[in-house]
JSON list of C-alpha atoms in Angstrom, two decimals:
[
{"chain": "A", "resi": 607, "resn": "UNK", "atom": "CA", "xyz": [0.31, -28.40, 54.24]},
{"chain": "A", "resi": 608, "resn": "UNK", "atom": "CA", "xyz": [2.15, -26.69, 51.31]},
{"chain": "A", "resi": 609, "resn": "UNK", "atom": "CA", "xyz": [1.73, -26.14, 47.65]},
{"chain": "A", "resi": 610, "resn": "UNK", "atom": "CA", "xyz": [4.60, -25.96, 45.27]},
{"chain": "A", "resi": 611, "resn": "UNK", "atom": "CA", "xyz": [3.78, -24.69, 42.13]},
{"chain": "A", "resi": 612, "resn": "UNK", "atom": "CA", "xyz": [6.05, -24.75, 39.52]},
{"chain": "A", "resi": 613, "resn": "UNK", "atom": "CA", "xyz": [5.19, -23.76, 36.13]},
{"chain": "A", "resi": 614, "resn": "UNK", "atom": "CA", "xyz": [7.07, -23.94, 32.36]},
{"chain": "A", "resi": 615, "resn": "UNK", "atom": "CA", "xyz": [6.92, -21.09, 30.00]},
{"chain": "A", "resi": 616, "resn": "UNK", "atom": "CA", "xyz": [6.95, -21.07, 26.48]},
{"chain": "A", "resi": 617, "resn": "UNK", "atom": "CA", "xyz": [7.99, -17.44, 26.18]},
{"chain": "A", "resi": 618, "resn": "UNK", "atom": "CA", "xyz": [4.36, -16.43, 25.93]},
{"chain": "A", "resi": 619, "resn": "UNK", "atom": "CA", "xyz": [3.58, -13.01, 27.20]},
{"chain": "A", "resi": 620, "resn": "UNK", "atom": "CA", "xyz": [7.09, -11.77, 26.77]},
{"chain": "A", "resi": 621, "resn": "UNK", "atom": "CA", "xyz": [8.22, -8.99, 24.10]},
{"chain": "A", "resi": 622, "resn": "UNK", "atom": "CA", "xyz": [10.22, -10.47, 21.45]},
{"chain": "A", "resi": 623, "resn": "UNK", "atom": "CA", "xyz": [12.53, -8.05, 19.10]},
{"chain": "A", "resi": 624, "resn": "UNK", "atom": "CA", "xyz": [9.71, -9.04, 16.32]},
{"chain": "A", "resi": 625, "resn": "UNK", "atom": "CA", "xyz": [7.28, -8.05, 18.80]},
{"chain": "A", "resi": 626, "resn": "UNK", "atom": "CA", "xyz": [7.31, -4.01, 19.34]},
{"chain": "A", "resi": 627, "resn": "UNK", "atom": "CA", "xyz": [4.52, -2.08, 19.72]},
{"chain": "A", "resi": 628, "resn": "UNK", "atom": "CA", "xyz": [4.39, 0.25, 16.84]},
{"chain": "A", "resi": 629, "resn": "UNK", "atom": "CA", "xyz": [6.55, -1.74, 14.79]},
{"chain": "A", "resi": 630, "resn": "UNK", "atom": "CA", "xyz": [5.42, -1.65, 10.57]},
{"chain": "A", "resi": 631, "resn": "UNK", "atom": "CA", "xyz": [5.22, -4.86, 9.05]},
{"chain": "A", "resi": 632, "resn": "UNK", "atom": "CA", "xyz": [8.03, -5.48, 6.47]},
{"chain": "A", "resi": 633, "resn": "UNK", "atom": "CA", "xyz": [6.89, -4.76, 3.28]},
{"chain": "A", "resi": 634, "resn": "UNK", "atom": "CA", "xyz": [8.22, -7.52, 0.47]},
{"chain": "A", "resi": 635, "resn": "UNK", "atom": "CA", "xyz": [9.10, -5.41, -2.73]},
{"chain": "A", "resi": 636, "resn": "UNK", "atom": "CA", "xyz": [8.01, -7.12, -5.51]},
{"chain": "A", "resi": 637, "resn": "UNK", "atom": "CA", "xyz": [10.59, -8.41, -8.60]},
{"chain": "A", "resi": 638, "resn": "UNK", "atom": "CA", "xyz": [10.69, -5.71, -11.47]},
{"chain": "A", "resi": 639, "resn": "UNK", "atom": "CA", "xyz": [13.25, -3.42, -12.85]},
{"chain": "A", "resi": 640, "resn": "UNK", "atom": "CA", "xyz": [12.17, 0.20, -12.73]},
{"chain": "A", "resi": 641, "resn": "UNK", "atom": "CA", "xyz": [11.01, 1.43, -16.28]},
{"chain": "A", "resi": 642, "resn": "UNK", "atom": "CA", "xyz": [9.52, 4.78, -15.97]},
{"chain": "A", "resi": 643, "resn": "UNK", "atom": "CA", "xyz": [10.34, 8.10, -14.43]},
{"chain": "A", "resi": 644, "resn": "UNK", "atom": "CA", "xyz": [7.15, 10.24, -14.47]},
{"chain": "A", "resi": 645, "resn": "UNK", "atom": "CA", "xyz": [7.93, 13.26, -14.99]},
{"chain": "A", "resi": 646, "resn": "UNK", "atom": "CA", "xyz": [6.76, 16.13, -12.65]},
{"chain": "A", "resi": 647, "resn": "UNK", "atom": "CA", "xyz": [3.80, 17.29, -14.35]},
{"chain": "A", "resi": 648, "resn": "UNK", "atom": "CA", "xyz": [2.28, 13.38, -14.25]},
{"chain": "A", "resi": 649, "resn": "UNK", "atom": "CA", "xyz": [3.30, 13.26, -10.71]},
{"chain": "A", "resi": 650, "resn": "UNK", "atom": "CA", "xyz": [0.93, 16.85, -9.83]},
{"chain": "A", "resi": 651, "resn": "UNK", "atom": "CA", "xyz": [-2.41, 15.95, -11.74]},
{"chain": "A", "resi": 652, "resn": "UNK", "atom": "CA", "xyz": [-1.89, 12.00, -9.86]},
{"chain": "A", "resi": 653, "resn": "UNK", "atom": "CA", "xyz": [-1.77, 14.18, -6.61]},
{"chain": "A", "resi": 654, "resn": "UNK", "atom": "CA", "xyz": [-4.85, 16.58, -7.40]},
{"chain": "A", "resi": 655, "resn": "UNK", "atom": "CA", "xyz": [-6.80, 13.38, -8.63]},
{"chain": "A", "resi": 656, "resn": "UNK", "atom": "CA", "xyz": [-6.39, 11.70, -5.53]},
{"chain": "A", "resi": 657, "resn": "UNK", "atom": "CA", "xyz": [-7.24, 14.69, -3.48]},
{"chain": "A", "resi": 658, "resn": "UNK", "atom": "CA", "xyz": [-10.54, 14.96, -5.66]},
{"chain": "A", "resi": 659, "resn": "UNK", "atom": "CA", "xyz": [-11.22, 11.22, -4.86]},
{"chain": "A", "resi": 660, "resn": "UNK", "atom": "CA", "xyz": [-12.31, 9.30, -2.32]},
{"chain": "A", "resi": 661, "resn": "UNK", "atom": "CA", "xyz": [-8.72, 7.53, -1.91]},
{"chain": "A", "resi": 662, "resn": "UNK", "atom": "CA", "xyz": [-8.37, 8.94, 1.89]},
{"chain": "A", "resi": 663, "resn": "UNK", "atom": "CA", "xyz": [-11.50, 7.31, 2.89]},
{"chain": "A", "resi": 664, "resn": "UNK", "atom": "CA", "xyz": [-9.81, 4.06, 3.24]},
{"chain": "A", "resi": 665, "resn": "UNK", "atom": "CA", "xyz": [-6.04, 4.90, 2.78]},
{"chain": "A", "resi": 666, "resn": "UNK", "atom": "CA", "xyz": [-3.36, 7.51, 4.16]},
{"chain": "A", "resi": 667, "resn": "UNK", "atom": "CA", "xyz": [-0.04, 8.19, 3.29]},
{"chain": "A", "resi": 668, "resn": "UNK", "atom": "CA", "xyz": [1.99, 6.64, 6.28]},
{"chain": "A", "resi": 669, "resn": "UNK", "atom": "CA", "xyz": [0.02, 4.47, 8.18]},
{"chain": "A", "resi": 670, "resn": "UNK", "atom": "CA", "xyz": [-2.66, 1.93, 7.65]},
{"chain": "A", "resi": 671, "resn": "UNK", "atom": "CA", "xyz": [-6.64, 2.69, 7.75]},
{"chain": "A", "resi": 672, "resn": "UNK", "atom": "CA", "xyz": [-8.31, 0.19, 5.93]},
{"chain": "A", "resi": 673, "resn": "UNK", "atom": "CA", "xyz": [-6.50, -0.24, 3.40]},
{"chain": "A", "resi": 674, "resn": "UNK", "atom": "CA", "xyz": [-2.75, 0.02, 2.90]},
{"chain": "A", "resi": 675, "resn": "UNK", "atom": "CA", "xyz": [-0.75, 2.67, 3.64]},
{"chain": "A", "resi": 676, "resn": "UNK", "atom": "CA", "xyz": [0.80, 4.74, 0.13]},
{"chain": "A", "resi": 677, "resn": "UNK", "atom": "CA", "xyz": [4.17, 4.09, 1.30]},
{"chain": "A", "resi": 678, "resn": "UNK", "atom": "CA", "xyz": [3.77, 0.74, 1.82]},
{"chain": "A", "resi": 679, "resn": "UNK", "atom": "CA", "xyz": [2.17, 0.18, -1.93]},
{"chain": "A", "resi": 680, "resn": "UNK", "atom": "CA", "xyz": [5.37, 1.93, -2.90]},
{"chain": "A", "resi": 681, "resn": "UNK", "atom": "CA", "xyz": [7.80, -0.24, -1.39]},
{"chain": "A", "resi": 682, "resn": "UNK", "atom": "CA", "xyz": [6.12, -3.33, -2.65]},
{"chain": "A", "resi": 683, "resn": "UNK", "atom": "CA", "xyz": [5.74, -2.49, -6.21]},
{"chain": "A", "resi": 684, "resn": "UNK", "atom": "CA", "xyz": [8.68, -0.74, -8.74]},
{"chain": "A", "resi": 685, "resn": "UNK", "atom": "CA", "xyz": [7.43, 2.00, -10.48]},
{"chain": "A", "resi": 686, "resn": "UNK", "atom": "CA", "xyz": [7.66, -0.14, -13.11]},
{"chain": "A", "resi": 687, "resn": "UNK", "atom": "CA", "xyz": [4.90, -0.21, -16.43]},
{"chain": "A", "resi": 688, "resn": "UNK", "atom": "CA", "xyz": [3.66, -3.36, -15.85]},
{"chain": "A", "resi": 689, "resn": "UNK", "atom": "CA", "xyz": [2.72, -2.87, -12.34]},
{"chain": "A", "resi": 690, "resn": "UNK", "atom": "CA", "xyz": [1.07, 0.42, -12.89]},
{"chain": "A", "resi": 691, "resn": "UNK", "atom": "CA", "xyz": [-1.62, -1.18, -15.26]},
{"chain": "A", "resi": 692, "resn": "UNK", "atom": "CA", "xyz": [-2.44, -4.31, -12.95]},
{"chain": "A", "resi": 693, "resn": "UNK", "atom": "CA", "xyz": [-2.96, -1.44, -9.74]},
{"chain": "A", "resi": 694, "resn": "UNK", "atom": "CA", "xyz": [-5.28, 1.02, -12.35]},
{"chain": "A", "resi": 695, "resn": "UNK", "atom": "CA", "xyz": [-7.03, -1.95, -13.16]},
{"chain": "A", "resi": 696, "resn": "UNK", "atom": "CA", "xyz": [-7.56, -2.69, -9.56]},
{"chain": "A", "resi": 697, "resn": "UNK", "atom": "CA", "xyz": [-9.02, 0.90, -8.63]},
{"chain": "A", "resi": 698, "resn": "UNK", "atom": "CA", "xyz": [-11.26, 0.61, -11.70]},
{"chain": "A", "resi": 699, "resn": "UNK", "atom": "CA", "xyz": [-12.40, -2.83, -10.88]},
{"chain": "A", "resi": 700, "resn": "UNK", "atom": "CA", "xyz": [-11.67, -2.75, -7.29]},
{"chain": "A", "resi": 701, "resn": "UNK", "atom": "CA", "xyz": [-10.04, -5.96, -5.98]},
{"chain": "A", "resi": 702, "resn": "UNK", "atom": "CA", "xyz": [-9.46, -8.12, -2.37]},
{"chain": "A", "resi": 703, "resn": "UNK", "atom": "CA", "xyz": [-6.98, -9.83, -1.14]},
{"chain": "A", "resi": 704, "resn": "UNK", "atom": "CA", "xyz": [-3.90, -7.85, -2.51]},
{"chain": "A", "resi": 705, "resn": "UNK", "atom": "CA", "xyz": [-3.59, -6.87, 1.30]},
{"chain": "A", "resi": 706, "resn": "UNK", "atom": "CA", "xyz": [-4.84, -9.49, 3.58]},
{"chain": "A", "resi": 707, "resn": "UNK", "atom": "CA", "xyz": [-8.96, -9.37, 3.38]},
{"chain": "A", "resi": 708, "resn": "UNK", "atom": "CA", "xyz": [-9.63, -6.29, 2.79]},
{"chain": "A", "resi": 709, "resn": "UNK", "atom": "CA", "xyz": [-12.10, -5.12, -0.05]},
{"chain": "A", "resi": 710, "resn": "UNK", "atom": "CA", "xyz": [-11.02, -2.53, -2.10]},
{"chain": "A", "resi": 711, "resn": "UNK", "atom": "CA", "xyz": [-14.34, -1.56, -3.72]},
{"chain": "A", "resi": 712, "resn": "UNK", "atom": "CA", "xyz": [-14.62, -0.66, -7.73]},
{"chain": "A", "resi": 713, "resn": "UNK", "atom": "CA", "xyz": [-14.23, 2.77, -8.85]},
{"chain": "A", "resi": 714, "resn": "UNK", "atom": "CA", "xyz": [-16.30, 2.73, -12.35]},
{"chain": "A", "resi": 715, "resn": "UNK", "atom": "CA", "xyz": [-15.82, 6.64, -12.94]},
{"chain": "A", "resi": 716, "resn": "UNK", "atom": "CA", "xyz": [-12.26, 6.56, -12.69]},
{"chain": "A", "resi": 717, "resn": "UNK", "atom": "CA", "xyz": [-11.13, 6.16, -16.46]},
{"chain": "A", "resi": 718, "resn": "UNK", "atom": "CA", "xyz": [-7.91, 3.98, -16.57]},
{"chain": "A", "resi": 719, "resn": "UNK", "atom": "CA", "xyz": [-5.77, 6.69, -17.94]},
{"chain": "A", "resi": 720, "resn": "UNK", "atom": "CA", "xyz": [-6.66, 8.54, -14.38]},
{"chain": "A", "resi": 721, "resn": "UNK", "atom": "CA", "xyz": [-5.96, 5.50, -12.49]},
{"chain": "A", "resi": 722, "resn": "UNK", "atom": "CA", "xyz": [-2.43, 4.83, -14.22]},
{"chain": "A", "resi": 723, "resn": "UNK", "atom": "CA", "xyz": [-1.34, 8.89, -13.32]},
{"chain": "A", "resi": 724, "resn": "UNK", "atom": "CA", "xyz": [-3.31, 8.01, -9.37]},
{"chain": "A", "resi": 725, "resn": "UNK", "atom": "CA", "xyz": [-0.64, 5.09, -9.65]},
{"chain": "A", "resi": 726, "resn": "UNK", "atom": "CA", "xyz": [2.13, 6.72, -10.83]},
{"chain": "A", "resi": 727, "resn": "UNK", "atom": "CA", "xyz": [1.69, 9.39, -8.02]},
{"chain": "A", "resi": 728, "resn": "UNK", "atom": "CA", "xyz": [1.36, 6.80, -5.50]},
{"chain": "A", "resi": 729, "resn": "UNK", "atom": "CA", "xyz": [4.20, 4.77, -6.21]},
{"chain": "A", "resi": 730, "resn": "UNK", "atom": "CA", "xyz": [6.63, 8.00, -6.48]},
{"chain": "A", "resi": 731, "resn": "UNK", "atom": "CA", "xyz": [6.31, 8.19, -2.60]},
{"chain": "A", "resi": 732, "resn": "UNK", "atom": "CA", "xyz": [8.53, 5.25, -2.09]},
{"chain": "A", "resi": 733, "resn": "UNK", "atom": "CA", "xyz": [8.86, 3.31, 1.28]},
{"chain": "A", "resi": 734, "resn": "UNK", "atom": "CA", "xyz": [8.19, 4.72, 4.25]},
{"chain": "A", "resi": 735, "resn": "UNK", "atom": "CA", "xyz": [11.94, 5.14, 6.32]}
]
């Protein structure tokens, strides 16, 4: 006695171009014009704030930890005034969702000014190429 088997695939289980290991998400940039250029000094006390902070428990630069990577907040939102008050607001007041479900818990002892420079710093990174 013998058993044919014959089977149909759907493509499931094989590599698609969308598919590659190691491959970063693209990253939507928001709509906005850029309106500020920070100048350097803003840009160096936004870097020693976040290396005072607890920013790299849940975030590096390049890749993703728990939260999102710094380069990929920069190539979704323009440095761009109106964006850099809605992300302070969101370290002050932490936030969820902005990213998929992740919780990005409040930070009452950051003043807003200190978020805004944080934000400034973070967004001067740009994308990731």
């Amino acid at each position: 006695m013998a058993i044919s088997l014959v089977g149909c695939t759907n493509g499931a289980g094989q590599q698609g171009e969308n598919d590659a290991p190691n491959q970063r998400p693209i990253i939507e940039r928001l709509a906005g014009d850029i309106d500020l250029v920070p100048p350097a000094h803003v840009l160096d006390k936004g870097k020693a704030l976040m290396s005072y902070s607890d920013c790299a428990t849940c975030h590096k630069a390049a890749d993703r930890k728990r939260g999102p990577a710094f380069h990929d907040i920069a190539a979704r939102y323009p440095m761009n005034s109106t964006y850099i008050d809605i992300l302070a607001k969101r370290i002050v007041l932490g936030t969820k969702g902005a990213w998929g479900n992740v919780v990005m818990p409040p930070h009452p002892t950051v003043t807003e000014d200190d978020a805004k420079t944080m934000v400034k710093y973070i967004l001067s990174l740009g994308p990731q190429e």
